Each structure stands twice: as structure tokens, then as C-alpha cells.
Amino acid sequence: MSLSKVLTRAALGVQAPLVTVEVHISNGLPALTLVGLPETTVKEARERVRSAIINSGFTFPAKRVTINLAPADLPKEGGRYDLPIAIAILAASEQLPDAKLGQYEFLGELALNGALCGVQAAIPAAMAALQAGRQMVLAEQNQQDVGLIQQGETLVGKHLIEICAFLHNQNTLTVAHYHPDTHMPERHDLSDIIGQDQGRRALEITAAGGHNLLLIGPPGTGKTMLATRLPGIMPPLDDQEALECAAIASLVSSGNLHHQWRRRPFRAPHHSASLYALVGGGSLPRPGEISLAHNGVLFLDELPEFERKTLDALREPIESGEIAISRTRAKVTYPARFQLVGAMNPSPTGHYQGTHNRSSPQQVLRYLNRLSGPFLDRFDLSLEVPLLPSGSLSKKQQVSESSAEVLSRVLAARKIQIDRSAKVNAHLSNPEILRWCQLQQEDAEWLETVLNSLGLSVRAWQRILKVARTIADLAGEERIARCHLQEAVGYRSIDRLMIYLHKSME
């Protein structure tokens, strides 16, 4: 047989489109031609595959070999096509039987000695193969990753010889399985934080309702400590959420995804991160930090130090829960349903008005204006994290609540939300807000008066209602009361700070 077909999968976002590797061997001068829109890394497969086949004890055909990666208009990159190309060449040269090839899909990079190497984006490929009713065959290095898929069977091997022996019915391949990590790193605990009761309370509300949180305060007050404790009081990922996170993470790494299985992602990019590092990009778009934080927390420290256009690019994903990246060669949509936690100083010097602040109100306002109003509107809560009162550190420290105790209340509040609307409060739509966040007439009038005095938008009004709904859920109350609204309005520190600065300049 001089013609063979082998199935594999490309990597295009979280999708894994089917690719057919066609090999035709014909008479003529020895040559290998690779077509089908391959990138440079794919073109280099000809040398890797040739060496792997020879060093595995097979014969590389001394004829004209034409390899087509179909569909031809789908860009291909990476070394993931080495194994299917090698299998197709061996089948076309009648060194392998082709009877079983249609039952499997092959994926893997080949070393020069024929050893199989792991590839990125193995989880989406294995899931797509299972949905198509076929088994994926890939490198043992991807075993822990694809073993997270709790359905079907994915086969793994170490060497091209092992795969070929399996196709000759001479041996069996190992079924991929996941080994639980018994040495999971401990999450930071809330009990480590000294004081900051209001910050702890805001963190609990944030976790319970899935809200976005902005922390404002001088250096060293515990803003970063509070932010890093948030994943520890968020509910663990369910099977679907965990698989989504693992599939996205597999696009940029492989082999170690099981270390974070069922743990909420926590991404904290440096403020020098570019726009494309945050939202994703590239000729074939890769996921950015907002997608890697899907179902978890994106923490942006030193918020005003980020480029303004970078932060403004987050506005649409925060609302929609996804990011669409369009390039000339491909358009990819990544999920990006994350909780945004920002931390910032109140002025360029890091302090409020006083002995430590050398900035004028104009300089402070210019500093804060690095953040656009529409971007600040995306925060449901903004909270001042003050310095501890004098004498707090010399007193005997009382044991504060642990993350486990707070988590129990968060889980109870989340159950109320899921039973009521099948989603957390932060994701309520406009009609759902009108239905589930109804107020007494006098409370509605009071809230409107507050909004007018603070100069807040309708979006801010909706977010206050969502936060008040979460506060009521934590208290086990069916209706939103005035005290819940007052507490929700209290978490608008950035608005009050801006008003104060404008008045100082008059």
C-alpha cells in the first residue's frame, strides 16, 4: 500500500479540530514534501521523523514521500504531528498494518531515538477524540494530564517501537490514569492576618457572591495578604470547572496540571505585563492571564502602574466571561470568567494626606486618573485597608477565624444563590436583578439619593444591589434590608476618595 491516512488533532484555542495526515509514497528521487499550511516547527518534523524511524529499527522509504495535513487551510504548529506522520509513513510503506488505524488518533513529538515526548493541549485533543468515539494515543509524559478526564480510555506509550508493536497486536498500551498528589501545597489561611476585620468581611462577601474587589491602602497594610487568602475561602472546583481549567492550562504547559487539580487558579501578573500577556494573543492566539485565571482569581497588584489600555481591555471580558481574539490566520474565543482583585496605594507616595504624603491633591488625582471610570465601575466592592491602630502589635493577639470557618458560611450562602437563580449573585442579569433584588420603596429612594450624592452610574447601582443580595444571603435573610444596603454602599471607598479629592481642589 502506497497511501495511508492517520488521524490526529490540531490545537486552536480550547478546540482541537481533526487533522488527517495523508502519506503517499511514489517512485522517483528520494524526497519528502510536507504540505497543508505547516509552521516551521512542523516542517522540521521531516528530520525528527526520519531519524526516529531509522533508530527504531524500521526502514525509511527511499522514494518520493508526500505528506498532506488536511484540512489545508488550518494552520498547524508544534511537534505534535511527529507521531502521526511516522505512523502514516510506516503504514504507507507496508511496515505497519492499517486495519486498526481508523480506531485511534495519534499525538506526540518524537525524539531522534524514537522516544515519545509530551505536547501541549493534550487534554482538549483527548476529549475531542473521545467525543468522536476514538481513543487517543500519546506520550506517557501527558498521562497525568489526560488522566484527569474521567471518561473513556486514553492510551499512552514511551517509544515509537511500543506504539508499532501495539498496532501489530504484539503488546498492549497503558491506559492513562491520574495519580492524586499527596503533597499539595497548603493554601494561605485567614487566621494569619492580624486585625483588618473589615477586610476579612469584604473578602467573605467577595467569595460568597463571586464579586470583584478593589483594596486601597498604604504599603504594608495587608492588601496582598488578603488577596492571596481569597482562593482558600472559595468553593472547590466541580468536575466540569476543574476540567475547563486544566484544558486551558494544558495549552501553555504539560505534565504538571494534576498539582492544581480542583484548586482555584490564582494568577498575579506583574504590573509590567503587556496587553497581550493579559488578554492573550499571537499569530495563533494563546491564552492570556485572564483565561488562565478562569474560574479563579486574577490579582493585579499596584493597579495604577499597569498601562491604562491594558486595564481597559479587561472591561468586556469581566462582563461577558470570555475573550475573543481575532488574528489574520485565526479567531479564537477563550473563557475568562474570573474574579478580579485589585490592590493600589491611595497616592504616588503610598500614603494619605499627612506627614508621609508629599503629593498635592492634584498629583494624587492625576495618579488615580490612570484608572478609567468605566474600569473602576467593574469593581463591586472597593475597600480602604488602613494601617493598624497604635498598640495593636504589642497586644496579645486573639485567634481569628480560620479559612475553613469562613468557607462554611460561604458554601451556605452559595447554596442559597444556586438554588434561587442557578448562579452566583455577581453574574445576575438585569431581569434577574429586578426579580431577586427587590427593595422596599423607602429603601429604593434612600439608595437613589446616595447614588446621586456620589455621582454613581446605573452599573454601580446594579453592583450595589448584587452585593447587598450577597450580604443578605450570608445573613440568611430572604429580603434585602436597609442594613444590607448600608453595608454594600460602605464598600465604595474609591468613589468617596475621588469626591474628597475634587473638593480639596476647589
Coordinates of C-alpha atoms in Angstrom, one line a residue, residues 49-360:
V49 CA 10.6 11.6 11.9
R50 CA 13.3 10.2 9.6
S51 CA 15.8 9.7 12.5
A52 CA 13.1 8.3 14.8
I53 CA 12.0 5.7 12.2
I54 CA 15.6 4.6 11.4
N55 CA 16.7 4.5 15.1
S56 CA 13.6 2.4 15.9
G57 CA 14.7 -0.3 13.5
F58 CA 12.4 0.5 10.6
T59 CA 13.3 1.5 7.1
F60 CA 12.7 5.0 5.8
P61 CA 11.4 4.6 2.2
A62 CA 14.0 5.7 -0.3
K63 CA 11.3 7.1 -2.6
R64 CA 9.3 10.3 -3.1
V65 CA 7.2 10.8 0.1
T66 CA 4.3 13.3 0.0
I67 CA 2.7 14.3 3.3
N68 CA -0.5 16.3 3.4
L69 CA -2.0 17.7 6.6
A70 CA -5.7 18.2 5.9
P71 CA -7.6 20.5 6.1
A72 CA -5.1 22.6 4.2
D73 CA -6.5 26.0 5.4
L74 CA -6.0 25.2 9.1
P75 CA -2.7 26.5 10.5
K76 CA -0.5 23.8 12.1
E77 CA 2.3 24.3 14.5
G78 CA 4.4 22.4 17.1
G79 CA 5.9 19.0 17.2
R80 CA 2.5 17.3 17.9
Y81 CA 2.3 15.8 14.4
D82 CA 5.6 13.8 14.6
L83 CA 4.0 10.6 15.8
P84 CA 1.0 10.5 13.3
I85 CA 3.4 11.4 10.4
A86 CA 5.7 8.5 11.4
I87 CA 2.8 6.1 11.8
A88 CA 1.4 7.1 8.4
I89 CA 4.8 6.7 6.7
L90 CA 5.3 3.2 8.2
A91 CA 1.7 2.2 7.1
A92 CA 2.2 3.6 3.6
S93 CA 5.4 1.6 3.2
E94 CA 3.6 -1.5 4.5
Q95 CA 5.8 -1.8 7.6
L96 CA 2.6 -1.4 9.7
P97 CA -0.9 -2.8 9.2
D98 CA -3.5 -0.2 8.6
A99 CA -6.5 -2.2 9.8
K100 CA -6.6 -0.6 13.3
L101 CA -5.6 2.9 12.3
G102 CA -9.1 4.2 12.0
Q103 CA -9.9 3.4 15.6
Y104 CA -7.2 5.7 17.1
E105 CA -5.9 9.2 16.9
F106 CA -2.2 9.8 17.5
L107 CA -0.5 12.8 19.0
G108 CA 3.1 13.3 20.2
E109 CA 6.5 14.7 19.4
L110 CA 9.4 12.3 18.6
A111 CA 12.9 12.4 19.8
L112 CA 15.7 11.4 17.4
N113 CA 15.9 8.0 19.0
G114 CA 12.2 7.4 18.7
A115 CA 11.2 8.2 22.2
L116 CA 7.8 9.9 22.6
C117 CA 7.7 13.4 24.2
G118 CA 4.7 15.2 25.7
V119 CA 2.9 18.0 23.9
Q120 CA 0.8 20.9 25.0
A121 CA -3.0 21.0 24.6
A122 CA -3.3 17.2 25.1
I123 CA -6.5 17.5 27.2
P124 CA -8.6 19.2 24.6
A125 CA -7.3 16.7 22.0
A126 CA -8.1 13.7 24.1
M127 CA -11.6 15.0 25.0
A128 CA -12.3 15.6 21.3
A129 CA -11.2 12.1 20.4
L130 CA -13.4 10.6 23.0
Q131 CA -16.4 12.6 21.7
A132 CA -15.7 11.2 18.2
G133 CA -15.7 7.6 19.5
R134 CA -11.9 7.0 19.1
Q135 CA -9.1 6.6 21.5
M136 CA -6.1 9.0 21.7
V137 CA -2.6 7.6 21.7
L138 CA 0.1 9.9 23.1
A139 CA 3.2 10.2 25.2
E140 CA 3.5 8.9 28.7
Q141 CA 4.5 12.4 29.8
N142 CA 0.9 13.5 29.2
Q143 CA -0.5 10.7 31.3
Q144 CA -1.2 12.7 34.4
D145 CA -2.9 15.4 32.3
V146 CA -5.2 13.3 30.2
G147 CA -5.8 11.0 33.2
L148 CA -7.9 13.9 34.7
I149 CA -10.6 13.1 32.1
Q150 CA -12.8 10.8 33.9
Q151 CA -14.4 9.1 30.9
G152 CA -13.3 6.7 28.2
E153 CA -9.7 5.5 27.9
T154 CA -6.7 7.3 26.6
L155 CA -3.6 5.2 25.8
V156 CA 0.0 6.3 26.4
G157 CA 3.4 4.9 25.3
K158 CA 7.0 5.7 25.8
H159 CA 8.5 4.9 22.3
L160 CA 7.6 4.6 18.7
I161 CA 8.6 0.9 18.9
E162 CA 6.0 0.4 21.6
I163 CA 3.2 2.1 19.5
C164 CA 4.1 0.0 16.5
A165 CA 4.1 -3.3 18.5
F166 CA 0.6 -2.4 19.7
L167 CA -0.6 -1.9 16.1
H168 CA 0.9 -5.3 15.3
N169 CA -1.1 -6.8 18.2
Q170 CA 2.1 -7.7 19.9
N171 CA 1.5 -5.8 23.2
T172 CA -0.9 -3.5 24.9
L173 CA -0.6 0.1 25.8
T174 CA -1.1 1.7 29.3
V175 CA -4.4 3.4 29.9
A176 CA -3.8 6.9 31.2
H177 CA -4.8 7.4 34.8
Y178 CA -4.4 10.2 37.3
H179 CA -2.3 9.8 40.5
P180 CA -3.6 12.1 43.2
D181 CA -1.0 14.4 44.5
T182 CA -0.5 13.7 48.2
H183 CA 1.8 16.7 48.7
M184 CA -0.5 19.5 47.7
P185 CA 0.8 22.9 48.9
E186 CA -1.2 24.4 51.7
R187 CA -3.4 27.4 51.0
H188 CA -2.7 30.6 52.9
D189 CA -5.1 30.9 55.9
L190 CA -7.1 33.9 57.0
S191 CA -6.0 33.3 60.6
D192 CA -2.6 34.6 59.6
I193 CA -3.9 38.1 59.2
I194 CA -3.6 40.5 62.2
G195 CA -6.6 42.8 62.5
Q196 CA -8.3 44.1 59.3
D197 CA -11.7 42.8 60.4
Q198 CA -13.4 44.9 57.7
G199 CA -11.0 43.5 55.1
R200 CA -11.8 39.9 56.2
R201 CA -15.5 40.7 56.0
A202 CA -15.2 42.1 52.4
L203 CA -13.2 39.0 51.4
E204 CA -16.0 36.8 52.7
I205 CA -18.6 38.8 50.7
T206 CA -16.4 38.6 47.7
A207 CA -16.1 34.8 47.9
A208 CA -19.7 34.2 48.6
G209 CA -21.1 36.3 45.7
G210 CA -18.3 36.0 43.2
H211 CA -17.7 39.7 43.2
N212 CA -14.7 41.9 42.1
L213 CA -12.8 43.6 44.9
L214 CA -10.5 46.7 45.0
L215 CA -8.2 47.1 48.0
I216 CA -6.9 50.6 48.7
G217 CA -4.3 51.4 51.4
P218 CA -0.8 52.4 52.3
P219 CA 2.1 49.9 51.8
G220 CA 2.3 47.1 54.3
T221 CA -1.3 47.1 55.5
G222 CA -2.0 43.6 54.2
K223 CA -3.7 44.1 50.8
T224 CA -1.7 41.3 49.2
M225 CA -2.1 39.0 52.2
L226 CA -5.9 39.5 51.9
A227 CA -5.9 38.8 48.2
T228 CA -3.9 35.6 48.5
R229 CA -6.3 34.2 51.1
L230 CA -9.3 34.5 48.7
P231 CA -8.9 31.2 46.9
G232 CA -8.9 29.4 50.3
I233 CA -12.4 30.5 51.1
M234 CA -13.9 29.9 47.7
P235 CA -15.7 26.6 47.0
P236 CA -13.6 23.9 45.4
L237 CA -14.0 23.4 41.6
D238 CA -16.6 20.9 40.5
D239 CA -15.7 18.3 37.8
Q240 CA -16.7 20.5 34.8
E241 CA -14.9 23.6 36.2
A242 CA -11.8 21.7 37.0
L243 CA -11.6 20.2 33.5
E244 CA -12.1 23.6 31.9
C245 CA -9.2 25.0 34.0
A246 CA -7.0 22.0 33.2
A247 CA -7.8 22.2 29.4
I248 CA -6.8 25.9 29.3
A249 CA -3.7 25.4 31.4
S250 CA -2.6 22.5 29.1
L251 CA -2.3 25.0 26.2
V252 CA 0.7 26.6 27.9
S253 CA 2.2 23.8 29.9
S254 CA 2.0 20.0 30.2
G255 CA 2.8 17.2 32.7
N256 CA 2.1 19.0 35.9
L257 CA -1.5 20.1 35.8
H258 CA -2.5 17.5 38.4
H259 CA -0.8 19.5 41.0
Q260 CA -3.6 22.1 40.8
W261 CA -6.5 19.8 40.2
R262 CA -9.7 21.1 41.8
R263 CA -7.9 24.1 43.2
R264 CA -9.0 27.6 42.2
P265 CA -6.4 29.3 39.9
F266 CA -4.7 32.3 41.3
R267 CA -2.9 34.4 38.8
A268 CA -0.8 37.5 39.8
P269 CA 0.9 39.0 36.8
H270 CA 3.5 41.8 37.3
H271 CA 2.4 45.3 36.5
S272 CA 4.8 45.4 33.6
A273 CA 2.7 42.7 31.8
S274 CA 1.7 43.7 28.3
L275 CA -1.8 43.8 26.9
Y276 CA -1.3 40.5 25.0
A277 CA 0.2 38.8 28.1
L278 CA -3.0 39.7 30.0
V279 CA -5.7 39.0 27.3
G280 CA -3.8 36.6 25.1
G281 CA -2.5 36.9 21.5
G282 CA -0.1 35.7 18.9
S283 CA -0.4 34.7 15.3
L284 CA -2.2 31.6 16.5
P285 CA -3.7 33.1 19.7
R286 CA -2.6 31.8 23.0
P287 CA -4.5 32.3 26.3
G288 CA -3.5 35.2 28.5
E289 CA -3.6 35.6 32.2
I290 CA -7.4 36.3 32.3
S291 CA -8.1 32.9 30.7
L292 CA -5.6 31.1 32.8
A293 CA -7.5 32.6 35.8
H294 CA -10.8 31.2 34.5
N295 CA -12.9 30.0 37.5
G296 CA -10.4 31.5 39.8
V297 CA -8.8 34.8 40.9
L298 CA -6.9 37.4 38.9
F299 CA -4.9 39.6 41.2
L300 CA -3.5 42.9 39.9
D301 CA -1.2 44.5 42.5
E302 CA -0.1 48.1 42.1
L303 CA -3.0 48.7 39.8
P304 CA -2.2 52.3 38.6
E305 CA 1.2 51.1 37.4
F306 CA -0.5 48.9 34.7
E307 CA -0.9 50.6 31.3
R308 CA -4.3 52.2 31.1
K309 CA -5.1 50.5 27.7
T310 CA -4.2 47.1 29.2
L311 CA -6.6 47.5 32.1
D312 CA -9.4 48.9 29.9
A313 CA -9.1 45.8 27.7
L314 CA -10.4 43.8 30.7
R315 CA -13.7 45.6 30.7
E316 CA -15.5 43.4 28.2
P317 CA -14.2 40.1 29.5
I318 CA -15.3 41.0 33.0
E319 CA -18.9 41.4 31.7
S320 CA -19.1 38.6 29.2
G321 CA -16.9 36.0 30.8
E322 CA -14.9 35.3 27.6
I323 CA -12.4 36.9 25.3
A324 CA -12.4 36.7 21.5
I325 CA -9.0 37.2 19.9
S326 CA -9.0 37.9 16.2
R327 CA -6.0 37.5 14.0
T328 CA -5.4 37.2 10.3
R329 CA -4.9 33.5 10.4
A330 CA -7.4 32.5 13.2
K331 CA -10.1 33.8 15.5
V332 CA -10.2 32.1 18.9
T333 CA -12.6 32.5 21.8
Y334 CA -11.3 31.7 25.3
P335 CA -13.3 31.5 28.5
A336 CA -12.4 34.2 31.0
R337 CA -14.9 34.0 33.9
F338 CA -12.6 35.2 36.7
Q339 CA -12.9 37.3 39.9
L340 CA -10.8 40.4 39.7
V341 CA -9.0 41.6 42.8
G342 CA -7.0 44.8 42.6
A343 CA -4.7 46.5 45.1
M344 CA -3.4 50.0 45.0
N345 CA -1.9 52.8 47.0
P346 CA -4.0 56.0 47.6
S347 CA -1.3 58.3 46.2
P348 CA 2.0 58.2 44.4
T349 CA 3.9 58.2 47.7
G350 CA 1.7 55.4 49.0
H351 CA 0.0 57.3 51.8
Y352 CA -3.0 59.5 52.5
Q353 CA -2.7 63.2 53.4
G354 CA -0.3 63.6 56.3
T355 CA 3.4 63.5 57.2
H356 CA 4.1 60.7 54.9
N357 CA 2.4 62.1 51.9
R358 CA 4.4 64.6 49.8
S359 CA 1.8 64.8 47.0
S360 CA -0.6 67.6 46.4

